[in-house]
PDB file of C-alpha atoms in Angstrom:
ATOM      1  CA  MET A1491      83.461 164.839 239.097  1.00 55.00           C
ATOM      2  CA  LYS A1492      85.819 161.681 238.926  1.00 54.00           C
ATOM      3  CA  THR A1493      88.028 162.879 236.561  1.00 62.00           C
ATOM      4  CA  LYS A1494      88.136 165.970 238.905  1.00 58.00           C
ATOM      5  CA  ILE A1495      88.934 164.068 242.116  1.00 59.00           C
ATOM      6  CA  LYS A1496      91.895 161.891 240.259  1.00 51.00           C
ATOM      7  CA  LYS A1497      93.550 165.504 239.055  1.00 53.00           C
ATOM      8  CA  THR A1498      93.394 167.566 242.195  1.00 56.00           C
ATOM      9  CA  VAL A1499      94.377 163.562 244.226  1.00 45.00           C
ATOM     10  CA  GLY A1500      96.926 163.476 241.577  1.00 49.00           C
ATOM     11  CA  ILE A1501      98.583 167.132 241.694  1.00 61.00           C
ATOM     12  CA  VAL A1502      98.254 167.200 245.395  1.00 47.00           C
ATOM     13  CA  LEU A1503     100.477 163.901 245.768  1.00 47.00           C
ATOM     14  CA  ALA A1504     102.971 165.248 242.530  1.00 52.00           C
ATOM     15  CA  VAL A1505     103.182 168.561 244.807  1.00 52.00           C
ATOM     16  CA  PHE A1506     104.111 166.039 248.366  1.00 50.00           C
ATOM     17  CA  THR A1507     106.269 163.415 246.401  1.00 53.00           C
ATOM     18  CA  LEU A1508     108.134 166.743 245.211  1.00 54.00           C
ATOM     19  CA  SER A1509     107.875 168.334 248.961  1.00 57.00           C
ATOM     20  CA  ALA A1510     109.580 165.311 250.063  1.00 52.00           C
ATOM     21  CA  CYS A1511     112.634 165.165 246.902  1.00 57.00           C
ATOM     22  CA  ALA A1512     113.437 168.237 248.291  1.00 57.00           C
ATOM     23  CA  GLN A1513     113.677 167.649 251.880  1.00 54.00           C
ATOM     24  CA  LYS A1514     115.697 164.086 251.181  1.00 51.00           C
ATOM     25  CA  GLN A1515     117.938 166.854 248.933  1.00 54.00           C
ATOM     26  CA  GLU A1516     118.779 169.554 251.604  1.00 55.00           C
ATOM     27  CA  SER A1517     119.415 166.841 253.856  1.00 65.00           C
ATOM     28  CA  ALA A1518     121.073 164.600 251.406  1.00 75.00           C
ATOM     29  CA  VAL A1519     123.626 167.641 250.820  1.00 75.00           C
ATOM     30  CA  LYS A1520     124.065 168.631 254.791  1.00 79.00           C
ATOM     31  CA  ASP A1521     124.996 164.577 255.354  1.00 80.00           C
ATOM     32  CA  MET A1522     127.195 164.510 252.110  1.00 80.00           C
ATOM     33  CA  LEU A1523     129.213 168.280 254.156  1.00 79.00           C
ATOM     34  CA  LYS A1524     129.413 165.925 256.846  1.00 85.00           C
ATOM     35  CA  ASP A1525     132.501 164.189 255.163  1.00 85.00           C
ATOM     36  CA  PRO A1526     136.152 166.282 255.178  1.00 86.00           C
ATOM     37  CA  SER A1527     136.385 164.702 251.823  1.00 87.00           C
ATOM     38  CA  GLN A1528     133.485 166.302 250.208  1.00 84.00           C
ATOM     39  CA  GLN A1529     133.862 169.679 252.416  1.00 83.00           C
ATOM     40  CA  GLU A1530     137.294 169.532 250.905  1.00 87.00           C
ATOM     41  CA  GLU A1531     135.910 169.135 247.426  1.00 87.00           C
ATOM     42  CA  VAL A1532     132.667 171.677 248.010  1.00 84.00           C
ATOM     43  CA  LEU A1533     135.801 173.933 249.164  1.00 83.00           C
ATOM     44  CA  THR A1534     137.937 173.809 246.807  1.00 87.00           C
ATOM     45  CA  LEU A1535     135.043 174.223 243.584  1.00 86.00           C
ATOM     46  CA  MET A1536     134.485 177.759 245.771  1.00 84.00           C
ATOM     47  CA  VAL A1537     138.213 178.523 245.165  1.00 84.00           C
ATOM     48  CA  GLU A1538     138.774 177.936 241.994  1.00 88.00           C
ATOM     49  CA  ASP A1539     135.288 179.279 240.431  1.00 88.00           C
ATOM     50  CA  HIS A1540     135.024 182.994 240.508  1.00 90.00           C
ATOM     51  CA  ASP A1541     131.734 183.775 240.462  1.00 91.00           C
ATOM     52  CA  LEU A1542     130.450 180.940 242.936  1.00 88.00           C
ATOM     53  CA  GLY A1543     133.721 182.791 245.188  1.00 87.00           C
ATOM     54  CA  LYS A1544     132.663 186.488 244.931  1.00 90.00           C
ATOM     55  CA  LYS A1545     128.804 184.876 245.698  1.00 90.00           C
ATOM     56  CA  TYR A1546     130.368 183.124 248.709  1.00 86.00           C
ATOM     57  CA  ILE A1547     132.404 186.790 250.100  1.00 87.00           C
ATOM     58  CA  ALA A1548     128.798 188.744 249.775  1.00 91.00           C
ATOM     59  CA  ASN A1549     126.752 186.110 251.490  1.00 90.00           C
ATOM     60  CA  MET A1550     129.608 186.557 253.756  1.00 88.00           C
ATOM     61  CA  MET A1551     129.843 189.552 253.780  1.00 89.00           C
ATOM     62  CA  ASP A1552     126.328 190.456 254.901  1.00 92.00           C
ATOM     63  CA  ASN A1553     126.580 187.944 257.710  1.00 93.00           C
ATOM     64  CA  ASP A1554     128.406 190.135 260.884  1.00 93.00           C
ATOM     65  CA  HIS A1555     130.156 187.092 261.961  1.00 93.00           C
ATOM     66  CA  ALA A1556     131.393 186.021 259.131  1.00 90.00           C
ATOM     67  CA  MET A1557     132.407 188.523 257.866  1.00 90.00           C
ATOM     68  CA  GLY A1558     134.600 189.199 261.680  1.00 90.00           C
ATOM     69  CA  MET A1559     135.684 185.750 261.511  1.00 91.00           C
ATOM     70  CA  MET A1560     137.352 187.007 257.540  1.00 88.00           C
ATOM     71  CA  VAL A1561     139.033 190.255 259.370  1.00 87.00           C
ATOM     72  CA  ASP A1562     140.259 188.357 262.283  1.00 89.00           C
ATOM     73  CA  GLU A1563     142.339 185.374 260.010  1.00 89.00           C
ATOM     74  CA  LEU A1564     143.177 188.412 257.597  1.00 87.00           C
ATOM     75  CA  VAL A1565     145.042 189.926 259.860  1.00 86.00           C
ATOM     76  CA  LYS A1566     145.978 186.882 261.885  1.00 90.00           C
ATOM     77  CA  ALA A1567     147.537 186.142 258.102  1.00 90.00           C
ATOM     78  CA  ALA A1568     148.684 189.398 258.049  1.00 89.00           C
ATOM     79  CA  ALA A1569     150.698 189.418 261.108  1.00 89.00           C
ATOM     80  CA  LYS A1570     152.811 186.961 259.871  1.00 92.00           C
ATOM     81  CA  ASP A1571     153.050 187.156 256.080  1.00 90.00           C
ATOM     82  CA  THR A1572     155.231 190.459 255.555  1.00 90.00           C
ATOM     83  CA  ILE A1573     153.566 189.387 251.473  1.00 91.00           C
ATOM     84  CA  LEU A1574     150.180 189.780 252.447  1.00 88.00           C
ATOM     85  CA  ALA A1575     150.724 192.874 255.169  1.00 89.00           C
ATOM     86  CA  ASN A1576     151.773 195.287 252.292  1.00 90.00           C
ATOM     87  CA  LYS A1577     149.190 193.817 249.853  1.00 89.00           C
ATOM     88  CA  LEU A1578     147.012 194.995 252.579  1.00 87.00           C
ATOM     89  CA  SER A1579     149.030 198.133 253.271  1.00 87.00           C
ATOM     90  CA  ASP A1580     147.819 198.975 249.146  1.00 90.00           C
ATOM     91  CA  MET A1581     144.590 197.889 249.495  1.00 87.00           C
ATOM     92  CA  ILE A1582     144.639 200.339 252.641  1.00 86.00           C
ATOM     93  CA  THR A1583     146.795 203.298 251.314  1.00 86.00           C
ATOM     94  CA  ARG A1584     144.212 202.780 247.131  1.00 91.00           C
ATOM     95  CA  TYR A1585     141.162 204.036 249.600  1.00 90.00           C
ATOM     96  CA  PRO A1586     141.631 207.406 251.513  1.00 87.00           C
ATOM     97  CA  ASP A1587     138.363 207.006 253.551  1.00 91.00           C
ATOM     98  CA  LEU A1588     139.356 203.468 254.304  1.00 87.00           C
ATOM     99  CA  MET A1589     143.076 204.846 255.632  1.00 86.00           C
ATOM    100  CA  LEU A1590     142.233 207.615 257.469  1.00 89.00           C
ATOM    101  CA  LEU A1591     139.636 205.147 259.190  1.00 87.00           C
ATOM    102  CA  THR A1592     142.192 203.031 260.311  1.00 84.00           C
ATOM    103  CA  THR A1593     144.829 205.680 261.363  1.00 85.00           C
ATOM    104  CA  HIS A1594     141.167 206.861 263.561  1.00 87.00           C
ATOM    105  CA  HIS A1595     141.082 203.832 264.985  1.00 87.00           C
ATOM    106  CA  PHE A1596     145.176 202.958 264.976  1.00 87.00           C
ATOM    107  CA  MET A1597     146.056 205.879 267.105  1.00 89.00           C
ATOM    108  CA  PRO A1598     144.513 205.403 270.896  1.00 91.00           C
ATOM    109  CA  VAL A1599     146.023 201.292 270.934  1.00 90.00           C
ATOM    110  CA  ILE A1600     149.758 203.392 269.839  1.00 90.00           C
ATOM    111  CA  ALA A1601     148.997 205.968 272.141  1.00 90.00           C
ATOM    112  CA  SER A1602     148.259 203.092 275.166  1.00 93.00           C
ATOM    113  CA  ASP A1603     151.623 201.691 273.968  1.00 91.00           C
ATOM    114  CA  SER A1604     154.634 203.021 275.051  1.00 90.00           C
ATOM    115  CA  LEU A1605     156.555 200.284 272.711  1.00 91.00           C
ATOM    116  CA  LEU A1606     154.185 201.214 269.949  1.00 89.00           C
ATOM    117  CA  THR A1607     154.652 204.866 270.181  1.00 90.00           C
ATOM    118  CA  ASP A1608     158.153 204.328 270.186  1.00 90.00           C
ATOM    119  CA  SER A1609     158.181 202.409 266.703  1.00 90.00           C
ATOM    120  CA  PHE A1610     155.757 204.942 265.577  1.00 87.00           C
ATOM    121  CA  CYS A1611     157.465 208.017 266.535  1.00 85.00           C
ATOM    122  CA  ASP A1612     161.161 206.764 264.615  1.00 87.00           C
ATOM    123  CA  HIS A1613     159.164 205.010 261.573  1.00 85.00           C
ATOM    124  CA  THR A1614     157.936 208.551 260.705  1.00 83.00           C
ATOM    125  CA  LEU A1615     161.144 210.533 261.141  1.00 83.00           C
ATOM    126  CA  GLU A1616     161.830 208.215 258.841  1.00 86.00           C
ATOM    127  CA  HIS A1617     159.959 209.420 256.030  1.00 85.00           C
ATOM    128  CA  GLU A1618     161.156 213.585 255.762  1.00 86.00           C
ATOM    129  CA  ASP A1619     158.407 214.642 254.317  1.00 88.00           C
ATOM    130  CA  LEU A1620     155.833 213.738 256.388  1.00 85.00           C
ATOM    131  CA  ALA A1621     157.766 214.762 260.406  1.00 83.00           C
ATOM    132  CA  LYS A1622     157.865 217.854 258.022  1.00 88.00           C
ATOM    133  CA  ALA A1623     154.648 218.456 257.556  1.00 88.00           C
ATOM    134  CA  MET A1624     153.513 216.981 261.749  1.00 84.00           C
ATOM    135  CA  HIS A1625     155.863 219.499 262.613  1.00 86.00           C
ATOM    136  CA  ASN A1626     154.837 222.365 260.889  1.00 89.00           C
ATOM    137  CA  LYS A1627     151.362 221.366 261.982  1.00 88.00           C
ATOM    138  CA  MET A1628     152.478 221.267 266.130  1.00 87.00           C
ATOM    139  CA  GLU A1629     154.008 224.936 265.486  1.00 87.00           C
ATOM    140  CA  TYR A1630     151.443 226.726 263.695  1.00 84.00           C
ATOM    141  CA  LYS A1631     148.527 224.585 266.105  1.00 84.00           C
ATOM    142  CA  LYS A1632     151.117 226.358 268.936  1.00 83.00           C
ATOM    143  CA  SER A1633     150.841 229.711 267.326  1.00 81.00           C
ATOM    144  CA  LEU A1634     147.205 229.617 267.672  1.00 78.00           C
ATOM    145  CA  GLU A1635     147.266 229.036 271.377  1.00 76.00           C
ATOM    146  CA  ARG A1636     150.333 231.940 271.913  1.00 73.00           C
ATOM    147  CA  ASN A1637     147.386 234.246 269.998  1.00 67.00           C
ATOM    148  CA  HIS A1638     144.312 233.534 272.256  1.00 60.00           C
TER     149      HIS A1638
END
């Protein structure tokens, strides 16, 4: 009986000790990350370690707020950097569904701003095949309207 009590007390103490260590470690990480140099070290590790970076991005993609922050920062950066803007444009054009979704969302924005509308029209006219395709589509729709 004494042996059972000693083992039970030993197990309970071990559990409490491990629990306390885990809580101490968790707070130690939070305390460590309060130091800006430690933050930079962690961020650098995450950027340079491909697998860790992918895990971090996956976690951010699962969080609406974090994903919104990423998209906002990406768009702001692309507006200032033509290389990034071209990379973003290449990614959008590589995925036709994303291209259609993007076009669908931007058309009302373009239509509501005369400067953007003028720029869009000028840019479209620079691409002869696109301008012809749009003209043909409009003419076809007009012919349908006349028939009804």
